GROMACS .gro file of C-alpha atoms in nm:
model
  408
    1MET     CA    1  15.136   6.809   9.404
    2ARG     CA    2  14.975   7.146   9.336
    3ARG     CA    3  15.199   7.439   9.425
    4GLY     CA    4  14.965   7.583   9.689
    5ALA     CA    5  14.930   7.245   9.857
    6LEU     CA    6  15.308   7.207   9.851
    7ILE     CA    7  15.350   7.535  10.038
    8VAL     CA    8  15.091   7.442  10.301
    9VAL     CA    9  15.256   7.106  10.368
   10ALA     CA   10  15.598   7.268  10.392
   11LEU     CA   11  15.478   7.542  10.625
   12PHE     CA   12  15.314   7.286  10.851
   13ALA     CA   13  15.638   7.092  10.863
   14VAL     CA   14  15.855   7.390  10.953
   15THR     CA   15  15.605   7.527  11.205
   16ALA     CA   16  15.602   7.191  11.380
   17ALA     CA   17  15.984   7.192  11.399
   18PRO     CA   18  16.174   7.316  11.706
   19ALA     CA   19  16.121   7.691  11.737
   20VAL     CA   20  16.486   7.788  11.705
   21ALA     CA   21  16.556   8.066  11.456
   22GLN     CA   22  16.875   7.910  11.321
   23VAL     CA   23  16.708   7.578  11.227
   24LEU     CA   24  16.355   7.689  11.135
   25PRO     CA   25  16.326   7.755  10.761
   26SER     CA   26  16.158   8.080  10.662
   27GLU     CA   27  15.862   8.115  10.427
   28PRO     CA   28  16.078   8.275  10.153
   29GLN     CA   29  16.296   7.963  10.157
   30VAL     CA   30  15.987   7.752  10.099
   31TYR     CA   31  15.860   7.989   9.829
   32ASP     CA   32  16.185   7.933   9.641
   33LEU     CA   33  16.026   7.604   9.533
   34LEU     CA   34  15.775   7.798   9.324
   35PRO     CA   35  15.824   7.927   8.970
   36LEU     CA   36  15.747   8.281   9.088
   37GLN     CA   37  15.995   8.564   9.120
   38ASP     CA   38  16.049   8.714   9.461
   39PRO     CA   39  15.903   9.068   9.445
   40ARG     CA   40  16.252   9.202   9.522
   41ASP     CA   41  16.371   9.048   9.194
   42ASP     CA   42  16.058   9.114   8.985
   43PRO     CA   43  16.102   9.428   8.770
   44TRP     CA   44  15.725   9.480   8.763
   45TYR     CA   45  15.749   9.617   9.119
   46SER     CA   46  16.016   9.875   9.030
   47ALA     CA   47  15.945  10.241   9.098
   48PRO     CA   48  15.957  10.474   8.795
   49ASP     CA   49  16.220  10.744   8.771
   50ASN     CA   50  15.950  11.014   8.790
   51LEU     CA   51  15.783  10.875   9.103
   52ALA     CA   52  15.793  11.206   9.289
   53GLU     CA   53  15.601  11.373   9.006
   54LEU     CA   54  15.307  11.131   9.024
   55ALA     CA   55  14.993  11.192   9.228
   56ASN     CA   56  14.900  10.967   9.518
   57GLY     CA   57  14.697  10.678   9.380
   58GLN     CA   58  14.826  10.727   9.025
   59ILE     CA   59  14.881  10.403   8.835
   60VAL     CA   60  15.239  10.314   8.742
   61ARG     CA   61  15.169   9.988   8.558
   62THR     CA   62  14.923   9.697   8.551
   63ARG     CA   63  14.915   9.330   8.466
   64ASP     CA   64  14.656   9.054   8.453
   65VAL     CA   65  14.744   8.747   8.661
   66GLN     CA   66  14.596   8.419   8.778
   67SER     CA   67  14.509   8.387   9.146
   68TYR     CA   68  14.506   8.053   9.328
   69ALA     CA   69  14.373   7.898   9.647
   70LEU     CA   70  14.575   7.594   9.758
   71GLY     CA   71  14.682   7.532   9.400
   72ILE     CA   72  14.331   7.564   9.255
   73PRO     CA   73  14.272   7.858   9.017
   74ILE     CA   74  14.018   8.108   9.149
   75PRO     CA   75  13.756   8.164   8.875
   76VAL     CA   76  13.763   8.544   8.883
   77ALA     CA   77  13.946   8.808   8.683
   78ALA     CA   78  14.260   8.921   8.867
   79ARG     CA   79  14.434   9.247   8.781
   80GLN     CA   80  14.736   9.382   8.964
   81ILE     CA   81  14.807   9.753   8.982
   82LEU     CA   82  15.132   9.917   9.088
   83TYR     CA   83  15.060  10.268   9.213
   84ARG     CA   84  15.219  10.564   9.387
   85SER     CA   85  15.148  10.622   9.755
   86SER     CA   86  15.334  10.777  10.049
   87ASP     CA   87  15.476  10.676  10.385
   88SER     CA   88  15.378  10.828  10.719
   89ARG     CA   89  15.590  11.136  10.654
   90GLY     CA   90  15.470  11.192  10.299
   91ASN     CA   91  15.769  11.044  10.116
   92PRO     CA   92  15.669  10.880   9.786
   93LEU     CA   93  15.669  10.504   9.739
   94VAL     CA   94  15.514  10.242   9.515
   95THR     CA   95  15.309   9.945   9.621
   96ALA     CA   96  15.061   9.706   9.461
   97THR     CA   97  14.701   9.601   9.489
   98THR     CA   98  14.525   9.300   9.337
   99VAL     CA   99  14.169   9.356   9.214
  100LEU     CA  100  13.947   9.049   9.188
  101THR     CA  101  13.630   9.085   8.980
  102PRO     CA  102  13.377   8.800   8.959
  103GLY     CA  103  13.183   8.717   8.647
  104ILE     CA  104  12.859   8.756   8.844
  105PRO     CA  105  12.669   9.060   8.714
  106TRP     CA  106  12.570   9.344   8.946
  107VAL     CA  107  12.235   9.504   8.867
  108GLY     CA  108  12.080   9.836   8.966
  109SER     CA  109  12.391  10.032   9.063
  110PRO     CA  110  12.765  10.038   8.997
  111ARG     CA  111  12.938   9.724   9.121
  112PRO     CA  112  13.053   9.784   9.484
  113LEU     CA  113  13.423   9.768   9.566
  114VAL     CA  114  13.551   9.614   9.890
  115SER     CA  115  13.903   9.704  10.000
  116PHE     CA  116  14.007   9.394  10.193
  117GLN     CA  117  14.303   9.432  10.429
  118GLU     CA  118  14.460   9.099  10.514
  119ALA     CA  119  14.643   9.053  10.845
  120ILE     CA  120  14.982   9.054  10.671
  121ASP     CA  121  15.178   9.098  10.998
  122SER     CA  122  15.502   9.010  10.819
  123LEU     CA  123  15.839   9.150  10.726
  124ALA     CA  124  15.926   8.997  10.386
  125PRO     CA  125  15.780   9.104  10.048
  126VAL     CA  126  15.679   8.746   9.961
  127CYS     CA  127  15.430   8.766  10.249
  128ASN     CA  128  15.229   9.040  10.076
  129PRO     CA  129  14.898   8.960   9.903
  130SER     CA  130  15.016   9.046   9.551
  131TYR     CA  131  15.253   8.748   9.583
  132THR     CA  132  15.054   8.504   9.798
  133LEU     CA  133  14.743   8.536   9.579
  134ARG     CA  134  14.952   8.411   9.288
  135ALA     CA  135  15.129   8.151   9.502
  136GLY     CA  136  14.799   8.010   9.631
  137THR     CA  137  14.876   8.081   9.998
  138PHE     CA  138  14.668   8.391  10.067
  139LYS     CA  139  14.545   8.292  10.413
  140GLU     CA  140  14.213   8.483  10.418
  141ILE     CA  141  14.078   8.365  10.085
  142ALA     CA  142  13.769   8.209  10.246
  143ILE     CA  143  13.660   8.551  10.374
  144ILE     CA  144  13.684   8.743  10.048
  145GLN     CA  145  13.487   8.465   9.883
  146TYR     CA  146  13.178   8.599  10.059
  147PHE     CA  147  13.203   8.934   9.881
  148LEU     CA  148  13.293   8.781   9.545
  149GLU     CA  149  12.994   8.547   9.556
  150GLN     CA  150  12.766   8.849   9.590
  151GLY     CA  151  12.913   8.997   9.273
  152MET     CA  152  13.126   9.262   9.445
  153ALA     CA  153  13.478   9.349   9.330
  154VAL     CA  154  13.755   9.315   9.590
  155THR     CA  155  14.082   9.507   9.597
  156ILE     CA  156  14.353   9.359   9.820
  157PRO     CA  157  14.641   9.606   9.876
  158ASP     CA  158  14.997   9.543   9.985
  159PHE     CA  159  14.932   9.808  10.250
  160ASP     CA  160  15.266   9.761  10.425
  161GLY     CA  161  15.452   9.844  10.106
  162GLN     CA  162  15.760   9.684   9.958
  163HIS     CA  163  15.958   9.747  10.277
  164ASN     CA  164  15.684   9.600  10.496
  165PHE     CA  165  15.618   9.889  10.728
  166TRP     CA  166  15.371   9.780  10.994
  167LEU     CA  167  15.101   9.938  11.210
  168THR     CA  168  15.169  10.300  11.109
  169PRO     CA  169  14.969  10.574  10.932
  170ALA     CA  170  15.139  10.474  10.607
  171GLU     CA  171  14.901  10.177  10.597
  172GLY     CA  172  14.607  10.414  10.567
  173HIS     CA  173  14.774  10.599  10.280
  174MET     CA  174  14.838  10.277  10.089
  175VAL     CA  175  14.484  10.149  10.143
  176LEU     CA  176  14.326  10.474  10.024
  177ASP     CA  177  14.561  10.506   9.728
  178GLY     CA  178  14.490  10.145   9.634
  179ILE     CA  179  14.122  10.232   9.614
  180ARG     CA  180  14.204  10.535   9.402
  181ALA     CA  181  14.409  10.319   9.167
  182ALA     CA  182  14.139  10.052   9.135
  183LYS     CA  183  13.870  10.312   9.064
  184SER     CA  184  14.083  10.490   8.804
  185ASP     CA  185  14.173  10.181   8.600
  186PRO     CA  186  13.938  10.211   8.299
  187THR     CA  187  13.938   9.837   8.233
  188LEU     CA  188  13.775   9.761   8.570
  189GLY     CA  189  13.468   9.985   8.542
  190LEU     CA  190  13.474  10.084   8.910
  191ALA     CA  191  13.490  10.462   8.875
  192ASP     CA  192  13.142  10.514   9.025
  193SER     CA  193  13.153  10.227   9.277
  194GLY     CA  194  13.072  10.273   9.642
  195VAL     CA  195  13.349  10.143   9.868
  196GLY     CA  196  13.363   9.935  10.185
  197LEU     CA  197  13.667   9.843  10.400
  198TYR     CA  198  13.721   9.517  10.586
  199GLY     CA  199  14.009   9.393  10.800
  200TYR     CA  200  14.094   9.204  11.118
  201SER     CA  201  14.399   9.234  11.346
  202GLY     CA  202  14.681   9.376  11.129
  203GLY     CA  203  14.418   9.426  10.860
  204GLY     CA  204  14.201   9.601  11.116
  205SER     CA  205  14.487   9.841  11.184
  206ALA     CA  206  14.515   9.931  10.815
  207SER     CA  207  14.138   9.968  10.782
  208THR     CA  208  14.122  10.192  11.089
  209TRP     CA  209  14.406  10.413  10.967
  210ALA     CA  210  14.235  10.448  10.629
  211ALA     CA  211  13.906  10.538  10.799
  212GLU     CA  212  14.074  10.805  11.012
  213LEU     CA  213  14.278  10.956  10.729
  214HIS     CA  214  13.999  10.949  10.473
  215ALA     CA  215  13.868  11.300  10.547
  216THR     CA  216  14.206  11.468  10.506
  217TYR     CA  217  14.389  11.238  10.264
  218ALA     CA  218  14.128  11.108  10.019
  219PRO     CA  219  13.792  11.280  10.089
  220GLU     CA  220  13.672  11.219   9.732
  221LEU     CA  221  13.642  10.843   9.790
  222PRO     CA  222  13.282  10.730   9.860
  223ILE     CA  223  13.352  10.504  10.158
  224LEU     CA  224  13.015  10.375  10.279
  225GLY     CA  225  13.128  10.163  10.573
  226VAL     CA  226  13.428  10.013  10.753
  227ALA     CA  227  13.437   9.681  10.940
  228ALA     CA  228  13.751   9.649  11.156
  229GLY     CA  229  13.811   9.386  11.422
  230GLY     CA  230  14.088   9.294  11.666
  231VAL     CA  231  14.264   9.626  11.610
  232PRO     CA  232  14.617   9.649  11.764
  233SER     CA  233  14.567  10.012  11.849
  234GLU     CA  234  14.785  10.090  12.152
  235LYS     CA  235  15.149  10.046  12.044
  236ARG     CA  236  15.290  10.144  12.382
  237ALA     CA  237  15.079   9.883  12.560
  238ILE     CA  238  15.174   9.617  12.305
  239VAL     CA  239  15.545   9.687  12.361
  240GLU     CA  240  15.508   9.698  12.740
  241VAL     CA  241  15.321   9.367  12.756
  242GLY     CA  242  15.545   9.194  12.503
  243ALA     CA  243  15.865   9.308  12.675
  244ARG     CA  244  15.788   9.133  13.003
  245ARG     CA  245  16.037   8.872  13.119
  246GLU     CA  246  15.785   8.589  13.146
  247LEU     CA  247  15.691   8.392  12.836
  248ASN     CA  248  15.389   8.549  12.666
  249LEU     CA  249  15.218   8.538  12.327
  250THR     CA  250  15.290   8.905  12.255
  251SER     CA  251  15.670   8.872  12.261
  252TRP     CA  252  15.703   8.821  11.886
  253GLY     CA  253  15.504   9.140  11.824
  254VAL     CA  254  15.765   9.356  11.997
  255TRP     CA  255  16.044   9.234  11.769
  256THR     CA  256  15.821   9.291  11.466
  257VAL     CA  257  15.699   9.636  11.571
  258LEU     CA  258  16.051   9.763  11.642
  259LEU     CA  259  16.194   9.620  11.321
  260ALA     CA  260  15.913   9.768  11.113
  261LEU     CA  261  15.947  10.108  11.284
  262SER     CA  262  16.321  10.106  11.221
  263ARG     CA  263  16.251  10.080  10.849
  264GLU     CA  264  16.018  10.380  10.840
  265PHE     CA  265  16.167  10.588  11.124
  266PRO     CA  266  16.540  10.503  11.132
  267ASP     CA  267  16.617  10.838  11.296
  268VAL     CA  268  16.419  10.729  11.603
  269VAL     CA  269  16.457  10.350  11.615
  270ASN     CA  270  16.823  10.253  11.578
  271LEU     CA  271  16.831   9.880  11.640
  272SER     CA  272  17.209   9.858  11.668
  273GLU     CA  273  17.192  10.098  11.963
  274LEU     CA  274  16.890   9.925  12.113
  275VAL     CA  275  16.976   9.553  12.122
  276THR     CA  276  17.282   9.335  12.168
  277ASP     CA  277  17.469   9.160  11.886
  278GLU     CA  278  17.272   8.844  11.960
  279GLY     CA  279  16.952   9.047  11.939
  280LEU     CA  280  17.061   9.184  11.600
  281ASP     CA  281  17.111   8.824  11.480
  282ILE     CA  282  16.751   8.749  11.579
  283LEU     CA  283  16.627   9.059  11.398
  284ARG     CA  284  16.823   8.970  11.083
  285ASP     CA  285  16.653   8.633  11.090
  286LEU     CA  286  16.304   8.771  11.152
  287GLU     CA  287  16.324   9.034  10.878
  288ASN     CA  288  16.295   8.763  10.612
  289ARG     CA  289  16.000   8.580  10.762
  290CYS     CA  290  15.621   8.587  10.742
  291VAL     CA  291  15.384   8.582  11.037
  292TYR     CA  292  15.382   8.202  11.068
  293THR     CA  293  15.748   8.159  11.157
  294ILE     CA  294  15.791   8.504  11.312
  295GLY     CA  295  15.546   8.388  11.576
  296ALA     CA  296  15.710   8.047  11.607
  297THR     CA  297  16.053   8.196  11.674
  298GLY     CA  298  15.985   8.535  11.832
  299THR     CA  299  15.741   8.410  12.098
  300LEU     CA  300  16.017   8.213  12.271
  301LYS     CA  301  16.259   8.506  12.281
  302GLN     CA  302  16.174   8.789  12.522
  303ILE     CA  303  16.335   9.103  12.384
  304VAL     CA  304  16.409   9.230  12.735
  305ASN     CA  305  16.685   8.969  12.752
  306TYR     CA  306  16.858   9.121  12.448
  307LEU     CA  307  16.849   9.492  12.533
  308LYS     CA  308  17.174   9.679  12.582
  309ASP     CA  309  17.000   9.896  12.842
  310PRO     CA  310  16.704   9.751  13.040
  311ALA     CA  311  16.539  10.096  13.021
  312ALA     CA  312  16.581  10.129  12.643
  313LEU     CA  313  16.212  10.075  12.570
  314GLN     CA  314  16.134  10.375  12.792
  315ASP     CA  315  16.329  10.617  12.573
  316PRO     CA  316  16.112  10.931  12.539
  317ARG     CA  317  16.159  10.948  12.161
  318LEU     CA  318  16.049  10.586  12.119
  319LEU     CA  319  15.748  10.637  12.346
  320ALA     CA  320  15.650  10.948  12.147
  321LEU     CA  321  15.674  10.750  11.823
  322LEU     CA  322  15.458  10.471  11.965
  323GLU     CA  323  15.197  10.731  12.057
  324GLU     CA  324  15.226  10.897  11.714
  325THR     CA  325  15.163  10.566  11.538
  326THR     CA  326  14.858  10.479  11.747
  327PRO     CA  327  14.520  10.555  11.584
  328GLY     CA  328  14.274  10.789  11.748
  329ARG     CA  329  14.532  11.039  11.870
  330ASP     CA  330  14.428  11.340  11.664
  331ASP     CA  331  14.070  11.350  11.788
  332ILE     CA  332  13.952  11.320  11.427
  333PRO     CA  333  13.747  10.998  11.431
  334PRO     CA  334  13.616  10.818  11.123
  335ARG     CA  335  13.304  10.993  10.995
  336MET     CA  336  13.169  10.706  10.786
  337PRO     CA  337  12.970  10.424  10.956
  338LEU     CA  338  13.211  10.199  11.145
  339LEU     CA  339  13.167   9.852  11.293
  340MET     CA  340  13.435   9.720  11.529
  341TRP     CA  341  13.462   9.392  11.716
  342HIS     CA  342  13.715   9.252  11.965
  343SER     CA  343  13.748   8.956  12.200
  344THR     CA  344  13.689   9.060  12.560
  345THR     CA  345  13.944   8.794  12.662
  346ASP     CA  346  14.198   8.847  12.383
  347GLU     CA  347  14.530   8.696  12.494
  348ILE     CA  348  14.741   8.875  12.229
  349LEU     CA  349  14.573   9.217  12.227
  350PRO     CA  350  14.396   9.251  12.564
  351TYR     CA  351  14.077   9.452  12.533
  352GLU     CA  352  14.153   9.664  12.838
  353THR     CA  353  14.481   9.795  12.698
  354THR     CA  354  14.415   9.805  12.322
  355ALA     CA  355  14.059   9.816  12.185
  356GLY     CA  356  13.904   9.963  12.499
  357PRO     CA  357  14.096  10.294  12.493
  358LEU     CA  358  14.037  10.331  12.118
  359ILE     CA  359  13.663  10.272  12.155
  360ASP     CA  360  13.653  10.528  12.437
  361ARG     CA  361  13.831  10.790  12.223
  362TYR     CA  362  13.601  10.729  11.928
  363CYS     CA  363  13.295  10.762  12.149
  364ARG     CA  364  13.429  11.080  12.306
  365THR     CA  365  13.495  11.240  11.967
  366GLY     CA  366  13.164  11.146  11.808
  367ALA     CA  367  13.251  10.858  11.575
  368ASP     CA  368  12.965  10.686  11.390
  369LEU     CA  369  13.051  10.363  11.573
  370ARG     CA  370  12.889  10.036  11.662
  371PHE     CA  371  13.096   9.791  11.869
  372LEU     CA  372  13.050   9.415  11.899
  373PRO     CA  373  13.225   9.253  12.200
  374ILE     CA  374  13.310   8.884  12.151
  375PRO     CA  375  13.299   8.705  12.490
  376LEU     CA  376  13.456   8.371  12.586
  377SER     CA  377  13.704   8.375  12.300
  378GLU     CA  378  14.061   8.462  12.210
  379HIS     CA  379  14.220   8.655  11.925
  380PHE     CA  380  14.182   8.398  11.649
  381ILE     CA  381  13.841   8.266  11.753
  382ALA     CA  382  13.709   8.623  11.760
  383ALA     CA  383  13.831   8.670  11.402
  384VAL     CA  384  13.599   8.391  11.291
  385THR     CA  385  13.314   8.463  11.532
  386GLY     CA  386  13.284   8.821  11.413
  387ILE     CA  387  13.278   8.738  11.042
  388PRO     CA  388  12.901   8.687  10.990
  389ALA     CA  389  12.803   9.011  11.162
  390ALA     CA  390  13.084   9.216  11.006
  391MET     CA  391  13.031   9.085  10.654
  392GLY     CA  392  12.655   9.110  10.674
  393TRP     CA  393  12.672   9.465  10.807
  394LEU     CA  394  12.925   9.582  10.547
  395SER     CA  395  12.726   9.422  10.263
  396LEU     CA  396  12.421   9.605  10.391
  397GLN     CA  397  12.605   9.938  10.377
  398LEU     CA  398  12.719   9.873  10.020
  399ARG     CA  399  12.359   9.802   9.924
  400GLY     CA  400  12.232  10.127  10.076
  401GLY     CA  401  12.082   9.968  10.387
  402PRO     CA  402  12.049  10.116  10.739
  403THR     CA  403  12.361  10.161  10.951
  404LEU     CA  404  12.205  10.015  11.270
  405PRO     CA  405  12.213  10.190  11.612
  406ARG     CA  406  12.535  10.345  11.736
  407THR     CA  407  12.725  10.220  12.039
  408CYS     CA  408  12.788  10.580  12.145
   0.00000   0.00000   0.00000
């Protein structure tokens, strides 16, 4: 059996198993069946001794790899770049991006570059695209195919980094620095390429952060358009909804958000002070999982039942951090053309408490925005429903076409 097919069968089997953390295998356990090193053991991912001396976006090292889709080799050139970036507070780090370049020629202008942000939504390094593209389990491969078939190059960053930060401004840094790295690699010929950004859900968060931070962090990049859907923008609302006592589909997100924040902001989010010993056992289990089994285990465990203090999630420092890591707070909206879409009946990220407030802020501060509401749908259906419009619009921007009328 092909290795990608093996992973898919195994993941289906474990997802169908009883959703109990202690008996549900994690994705890394399944990936152990592959002849690929875990990124934590692969020296290629190691940071250089002089990391602090490098510029953001500067290349550390590169390698050419083979990418797969369900065990079938993808017939494009695949180059991985390890580069310097920074976390939300400016501390240096290294992360990777994978640049796919089709053999299809591009005529009349430099080949466009699409920075594609997958909905990683995971806590283990083997969940990041630089690994899953080689393992054959990159779950959004059908979407990037659209850009590759047009002859565009696609860069797919590990925008949560090696420690899998999640839903913070650091994502924007890593996206923008990944574009810098791809454009500066002389073997790729992308130095003069116009750039577009695409992402949904967790990928929409990273794309939105990159769009907001572009003007101050990487203004030299020629970003021509950003398509971002299903953005989990309001962290405080996500935590409040997911922390309810009744069973709900947002419960797993609270565990993941808090664990990810504890990695990047340990001075604010101290999990040993926040949750009980049983809660810490759950967190230790979740920190080595990808989105598939995080959802399968975390959804059935309301974090409110594992808090040492029922009011712990109302701690002023935590609430301030949730506000700080919510896009749109600095009244500096994206200045490039932006297309956003969201289900009006999203069961995971309700429009009224997530996308709605972000759209209102962008409109109030003069963003170049067009918004596409997706009715009669839910989070995952809206991801698919919005694809034709988002892809078509972004392709149009990369070809120098009109931006279409603004929403506000």
